[in-house]
mmCIF file of C-alpha atoms in Angstrom:
data_model
loop_
_atom_site.group_PDB
_atom_site.id
_atom_site.type_symbol
_atom_site.label_atom_id
_atom_site.label_comp_id
_atom_site.label_asym_id
_atom_site.label_seq_id
_atom_site.Cartn_x
_atom_site.Cartn_y
_atom_site.Cartn_z
ATOM 1 C CA ASP A 1 -1.354 23.648 19.585
ATOM 2 C CA ILE A 2 -1.798 19.988 20.499
ATOM 3 C CA GLN A 3 -4.992 19.279 22.441
ATOM 4 C CA MET A 4 -4.967 16.568 25.094
ATOM 5 C CA THR A 5 -8.261 14.919 26.048
ATOM 6 C CA GLN A 6 -8.560 12.695 29.087
ATOM 7 C CA SER A 7 -11.345 10.278 29.892
ATOM 8 C CA PRO A 8 -13.142 9.893 32.102
ATOM 9 C CA SER A 9 -13.194 13.303 33.814
ATOM 10 C CA SER A 10 -14.041 11.585 37.091
ATOM 11 C CA LEU A 11 -14.001 8.029 38.305
ATOM 12 C CA SER A 12 -15.227 6.278 41.439
ATOM 13 C CA ALA A 13 -13.440 3.126 42.543
ATOM 14 C CA SER A 14 -12.715 1.025 45.597
ATOM 15 C CA VAL A 15 -9.459 0.103 47.309
ATOM 16 C CA GLY A 16 -8.010 -2.898 45.503
ATOM 17 C CA ASP A 17 -9.647 -2.114 42.149
ATOM 18 C CA ARG A 18 -7.730 -1.854 38.899
ATOM 19 C CA VAL A 19 -8.401 1.420 37.087
ATOM 20 C CA THR A 20 -7.431 2.816 33.703
ATOM 21 C CA ILE A 21 -7.379 6.428 32.569
ATOM 22 C CA THR A 22 -7.006 7.321 28.928
ATOM 23 C CA CYS A 23 -5.456 10.318 27.207
ATOM 24 C CA ARG A 24 -5.777 11.177 23.529
ATOM 25 C CA ALA A 25 -3.659 13.692 21.634
ATOM 26 C CA SER A 26 -5.027 15.729 18.718
ATOM 27 C CA GLN A 27 -2.010 14.652 16.627
ATOM 28 C CA SER A 28 0.809 12.168 16.976
ATOM 29 C CA ILE A 29 3.186 12.912 19.837
ATOM 30 C CA ASN A 30 5.315 9.771 19.451
ATOM 31 C CA SER A 31 5.860 8.643 23.044
ATOM 32 C CA TYR A 32 6.314 12.099 24.591
ATOM 33 C CA LEU A 33 3.538 11.671 27.102
ATOM 34 C CA ASN A 34 3.800 12.166 30.850
ATOM 35 C CA TRP A 35 1.463 11.448 33.759
ATOM 36 C CA TYR A 36 1.189 13.408 37.017
ATOM 37 C CA GLN A 37 -0.711 12.919 40.239
ATOM 38 C CA GLN A 38 -1.985 15.876 42.244
ATOM 39 C CA LYS A 39 -3.557 15.876 45.689
ATOM 40 C CA PRO A 40 -5.539 18.857 47.027
ATOM 41 C CA GLY A 41 -3.339 21.781 48.033
ATOM 42 C CA LYS A 42 -0.180 20.039 46.835
ATOM 43 C CA ALA A 43 2.141 20.378 43.856
ATOM 44 C CA PRO A 44 1.822 17.761 41.125
ATOM 45 C CA LYS A 45 4.039 14.680 41.269
ATOM 46 C CA LEU A 46 5.555 12.981 38.225
ATOM 47 C CA LEU A 47 4.495 9.337 37.886
ATOM 48 C CA ILE A 48 5.270 8.198 34.333
ATOM 49 C CA TYR A 49 7.332 9.798 31.558
ATOM 50 C CA VAL A 50 7.839 8.991 27.898
ATOM 51 C CA ALA A 51 4.580 7.026 27.989
ATOM 52 C CA SER A 52 5.769 4.032 29.999
ATOM 53 C CA SER A 53 8.847 4.851 32.098
ATOM 54 C CA LEU A 54 8.201 4.774 35.832
ATOM 55 C CA GLN A 55 9.649 7.725 37.740
ATOM 56 C CA SER A 56 12.028 6.764 40.514
ATOM 57 C CA GLY A 57 10.227 6.123 43.792
ATOM 58 C CA VAL A 58 6.791 5.613 42.217
ATOM 59 C CA PRO A 59 5.130 2.297 43.183
ATOM 60 C CA SER A 60 5.085 -0.404 40.513
ATOM 61 C CA ARG A 61 1.277 -0.613 40.636
ATOM 62 C CA PHE A 62 1.374 2.435 38.332
ATOM 63 C CA SER A 63 2.018 1.763 34.654
ATOM 64 C CA GLY A 64 1.674 3.605 31.387
ATOM 65 C CA SER A 65 1.333 2.552 27.799
ATOM 66 C CA GLY A 66 0.654 3.896 24.324
ATOM 67 C CA SER A 67 2.233 5.785 21.478
ATOM 68 C CA GLY A 68 1.107 8.073 18.705
ATOM 69 C CA ILE A 69 -2.166 9.553 19.868
ATOM 70 C CA ASP A 70 -3.628 7.120 22.421
ATOM 71 C CA PHE A 71 -2.224 6.527 25.885
ATOM 72 C CA THR A 72 -3.309 4.915 29.135
ATOM 73 C CA LEU A 73 -2.402 5.140 32.805
ATOM 74 C CA SER A 74 -3.254 2.055 34.839
ATOM 75 C CA ILE A 75 -3.213 1.481 38.562
ATOM 76 C CA SER A 76 -3.240 -2.235 39.274
ATOM 77 C CA SER A 77 -4.568 -2.292 42.843
ATOM 78 C CA LEU A 78 -5.792 0.996 44.225
ATOM 79 C CA GLN A 79 -4.452 2.082 47.575
ATOM 80 C CA PRO A 80 -6.029 4.776 49.812
ATOM 81 C CA GLU A 81 -3.234 7.210 48.950
ATOM 82 C CA ASP A 82 -3.997 6.927 45.210
ATOM 83 C CA PHE A 83 -7.234 8.907 45.376
ATOM 84 C CA ALA A 84 -6.211 12.139 43.666
ATOM 85 C CA THR A 85 -6.450 13.941 40.342
ATOM 86 C CA TYR A 86 -4.366 12.676 37.423
ATOM 87 C CA TYR A 87 -3.123 14.708 34.477
ATOM 88 C CA CYS A 88 -1.483 13.719 31.216
ATOM 89 C CA GLN A 89 0.873 16.133 29.462
ATOM 90 C CA GLN A 90 2.534 16.086 26.071
ATOM 91 C CA SER A 91 6.172 17.209 25.830
ATOM 92 C CA TYR A 92 6.437 16.675 22.062
ATOM 93 C CA SER A 93 6.044 20.321 21.081
ATOM 94 C CA THR A 94 5.472 23.644 22.838
ATOM 95 C CA PRO A 95 3.157 24.597 24.379
ATOM 96 C CA HIS A 96 3.460 21.449 26.465
ATOM 97 C CA THR A 97 -0.272 21.075 26.994
ATOM 98 C CA PHE A 98 -1.984 19.159 29.778
ATOM 99 C CA GLY A 99 -5.174 17.155 29.716
ATOM 100 C CA GLN A 100 -8.091 18.481 31.700
ATOM 101 C CA GLY A 101 -7.545 15.994 34.527
ATOM 102 C CA THR A 102 -9.248 12.882 35.897
ATOM 103 C CA LYS A 103 -10.459 12.968 39.477
ATOM 104 C CA LEU A 104 -10.265 9.560 41.101
ATOM 105 C CA GLU A 105 -12.618 9.275 44.051
ATOM 106 C CA ILE A 106 -13.361 6.599 46.618
ATOM 107 C CA LYS A 107 -16.547 4.650 45.971
ATOM 108 C CA GLU B 1 17.157 17.951 48.257
ATOM 109 C CA VAL B 2 15.705 19.846 45.313
ATOM 110 C CA GLN B 3 13.791 22.947 46.409
ATOM 111 C CA LEU B 4 11.889 25.476 44.353
ATOM 112 C CA VAL B 5 10.391 28.401 46.250
ATOM 113 C CA GLU B 6 8.207 30.936 44.481
ATOM 114 C CA SER B 7 7.476 34.479 45.604
ATOM 115 C CA GLY B 8 5.996 37.684 44.272
ATOM 116 C CA GLY B 9 2.346 36.769 43.978
ATOM 117 C CA GLY B 10 -0.444 38.972 45.201
ATOM 118 C CA LEU B 11 -3.482 41.029 44.270
ATOM 119 C CA VAL B 12 -3.156 43.251 41.175
ATOM 120 C CA GLN B 13 -5.671 45.244 39.165
ATOM 121 C CA PRO B 14 -6.501 44.325 35.563
ATOM 122 C CA GLY B 15 -3.898 45.834 33.276
ATOM 123 C CA GLY B 16 -1.289 45.810 36.017
ATOM 124 C CA SER B 17 2.077 44.083 36.270
ATOM 125 C CA LEU B 18 3.702 41.609 38.600
ATOM 126 C CA ARG B 19 7.077 39.851 38.691
ATOM 127 C CA LEU B 20 7.288 36.335 40.042
ATOM 128 C CA SER B 21 10.534 34.881 41.327
ATOM 129 C CA CYS B 22 11.640 31.316 42.004
ATOM 130 C CA ALA B 23 14.636 30.450 44.137
ATOM 131 C CA ALA B 24 16.161 27.100 43.261
ATOM 132 C CA SER B 25 18.451 24.979 45.404
ATOM 133 C CA GLY B 26 19.690 21.416 45.739
ATOM 134 C CA PHE B 27 20.687 20.958 42.102
ATOM 135 C CA THR B 28 22.839 22.553 39.397
ATOM 136 C CA PHE B 29 20.338 25.158 38.224
ATOM 137 C CA SER B 30 22.232 26.096 35.068
ATOM 138 C CA SER B 31 21.995 22.481 33.785
ATOM 139 C CA TYR B 32 18.220 22.417 33.515
ATOM 140 C CA TRP B 33 15.435 23.911 31.497
ATOM 141 C CA MET B 34 12.871 25.608 33.751
ATOM 142 C CA SER B 35 9.141 26.156 33.368
ATOM 143 C CA TRP B 36 6.181 28.031 34.783
ATOM 144 C CA VAL B 37 2.868 26.175 35.074
ATOM 145 C CA ARG B 38 -0.316 27.719 36.449
ATOM 146 C CA GLN B 39 -3.534 26.455 37.943
ATOM 147 C CA ALA B 40 -6.633 28.617 38.225
ATOM 148 C CA PRO B 41 -8.726 28.044 41.363
ATOM 149 C CA GLY B 42 -10.518 24.715 41.079
ATOM 150 C CA LYS B 43 -9.206 24.155 37.539
ATOM 151 C CA GLY B 44 -6.558 22.049 35.827
ATOM 152 C CA LEU B 45 -2.895 22.580 35.094
ATOM 153 C CA GLU B 46 -1.867 24.965 32.344
ATOM 154 C CA TRP B 47 1.660 25.158 30.927
ATOM 155 C CA VAL B 48 2.737 28.800 30.643
ATOM 156 C CA ALA B 49 6.339 29.040 29.462
ATOM 157 C CA ASN B 50 9.768 27.466 29.571
ATOM 158 C CA ILE B 51 13.372 28.580 29.121
ATOM 159 C CA LYS B 52 16.514 26.774 28.034
ATOM 160 C CA ARG B 53 19.452 26.205 30.332
ATOM 161 C CA ASP B 54 21.376 29.258 29.112
ATOM 162 C CA GLY B 55 18.311 31.409 28.449
ATOM 163 C CA SER B 56 18.820 31.339 24.684
ATOM 164 C CA GLU B 57 15.425 29.788 23.919
ATOM 165 C CA LYS B 58 12.057 30.723 25.406
ATOM 166 C CA TYR B 59 8.599 29.382 24.597
ATOM 167 C CA TYR B 60 5.165 30.610 25.658
ATOM 168 C CA MET B 61 1.534 29.596 25.479
ATOM 169 C CA ASP B 62 -0.395 31.709 23.000
ATOM 170 C CA SER B 63 -2.517 33.645 25.479
ATOM 171 C CA VAL B 64 0.509 35.102 27.288
ATOM 172 C CA LYS B 65 2.773 35.833 24.288
ATOM 173 C CA GLY B 66 3.683 39.510 24.250
ATOM 174 C CA ARG B 67 2.498 39.993 27.837
ATOM 175 C CA PHE B 68 4.671 37.591 29.889
ATOM 176 C CA THR B 69 8.465 37.234 29.810
ATOM 177 C CA ILE B 70 10.346 34.313 31.319
ATOM 178 C CA SER B 71 13.967 34.855 32.311
ATOM 179 C CA ARG B 72 16.646 33.355 34.534
ATOM 180 C CA ASP B 73 19.768 34.309 36.463
ATOM 181 C CA ASN B 74 22.034 31.277 36.629
ATOM 182 C CA ALA B 75 24.529 33.044 38.870
ATOM 183 C CA ASN B 76 21.836 33.411 41.509
ATOM 184 C CA ASN B 77 19.889 30.204 40.814
ATOM 185 C CA SER B 78 16.742 32.157 40.080
ATOM 186 C CA LEU B 79 13.878 31.996 37.626
ATOM 187 C CA TYR B 80 11.524 34.883 36.894
ATOM 188 C CA LEU B 81 8.207 35.574 35.216
ATOM 189 C CA GLN B 82 7.456 39.171 34.340
ATOM 190 C CA MET B 83 3.700 39.499 33.826
ATOM 191 C CA ASN B 84 2.292 42.644 32.169
ATOM 192 C CA SER B 85 -1.207 43.651 31.017
ATOM 193 C CA LEU B 86 -2.709 41.183 33.475
ATOM 194 C CA ARG B 87 -6.237 39.949 32.950
ATOM 195 C CA ALA B 88 -8.778 38.338 35.253
ATOM 196 C CA GLU B 89 -8.182 35.031 33.480
ATOM 197 C CA ASP B 90 -4.529 35.081 34.597
ATOM 198 C CA THR B 91 -5.678 34.531 38.188
ATOM 199 C CA ALA B 92 -4.003 31.311 39.310
ATOM 200 C CA VAL B 93 -1.392 29.650 41.450
ATOM 201 C CA TYR B 94 1.864 29.876 39.490
ATOM 202 C CA HIS B 95 4.278 26.975 39.940
ATOM 203 C CA CYS B 96 7.966 27.107 39.150
ATOM 204 C CA ALA B 97 9.150 23.741 37.840
ATOM 205 C CA ARG B 98 12.308 21.957 36.781
ATOM 206 C CA ASP B 99 11.954 20.812 33.178
ATOM 207 C CA LEU B 100 14.081 17.965 31.838
ATOM 208 C CA GLY B 101 13.705 19.383 28.318
ATOM 209 C CA SER B 102 13.964 17.738 24.876
ATOM 210 C CA GLY B 103 10.664 15.855 25.088
ATOM 211 C CA TYR B 104 11.073 14.885 28.718
ATOM 212 C CA PRO B 105 8.818 15.870 31.617
ATOM 213 C CA ILE B 106 8.740 18.290 34.502
ATOM 214 C CA ASP B 107 10.199 16.344 37.419
ATOM 215 C CA CYS B 108 10.099 18.806 40.310
ATOM 216 C CA TRP B 109 7.601 21.481 41.263
ATOM 217 C CA GLY B 110 7.436 24.369 43.703
ATOM 218 C CA GLN B 111 4.382 24.844 45.884
ATOM 219 C CA GLY B 112 3.344 27.915 43.916
ATOM 220 C CA THR B 113 2.446 31.539 44.485
ATOM 221 C CA LEU B 114 -1.079 32.920 44.064
ATOM 222 C CA VAL B 115 -1.733 35.721 41.606
ATOM 223 C CA THR B 116 -5.147 37.362 41.809
ATOM 224 C CA VAL B 117 -6.175 39.834 39.126
ATOM 225 C CA SER B 118 -9.170 41.790 40.283
ATOM 226 C CA SER B 119 -10.389 45.342 40.705
#
């Protein structure tokens, strides 16, 4: 199985900051990497797919990059509604494993 | 509007069985792969299984192989997860999800149903 490792596990930031979350795969997954946002008590929401494609309706302050084994999710200017937990997921091969999550908290 | 509504969760003893259902609406169910993803209390997301549009291909995470069976009824727009030989570590909220397949992501999720395995 492909292991997905996110860093950091938690992050404190302020409204207006730029933040970056990284995700590393245990083997190459080409660009089959997705990012989700989850708020407490809610279902996850798709943000980015195939490493860098923005899901319809997602604000342009979210962006993704990377290929192979290293990927990043960036938020250019944090808004209050962005404080949540973020997960990467590989869809290159089954099982479609998730990273352990990055909790983004208000500083 | 796409809707996925899970049901069938509850409290079950270790070694017991449970069948989860997911009612889909707002899209052509038979045109999509479907998945189950779970989340243990206070923990991260864990992909469980998925099934091809026509049910001809099914994939599972290692720890549920031989115990869980994913299936679908395209005539009734329903997805199922039969869970046997349940263990304490299967305790989680189970989400039904629409899977775009072929390397693409899950794009829609249900709110989930809680399964608690405990004596």
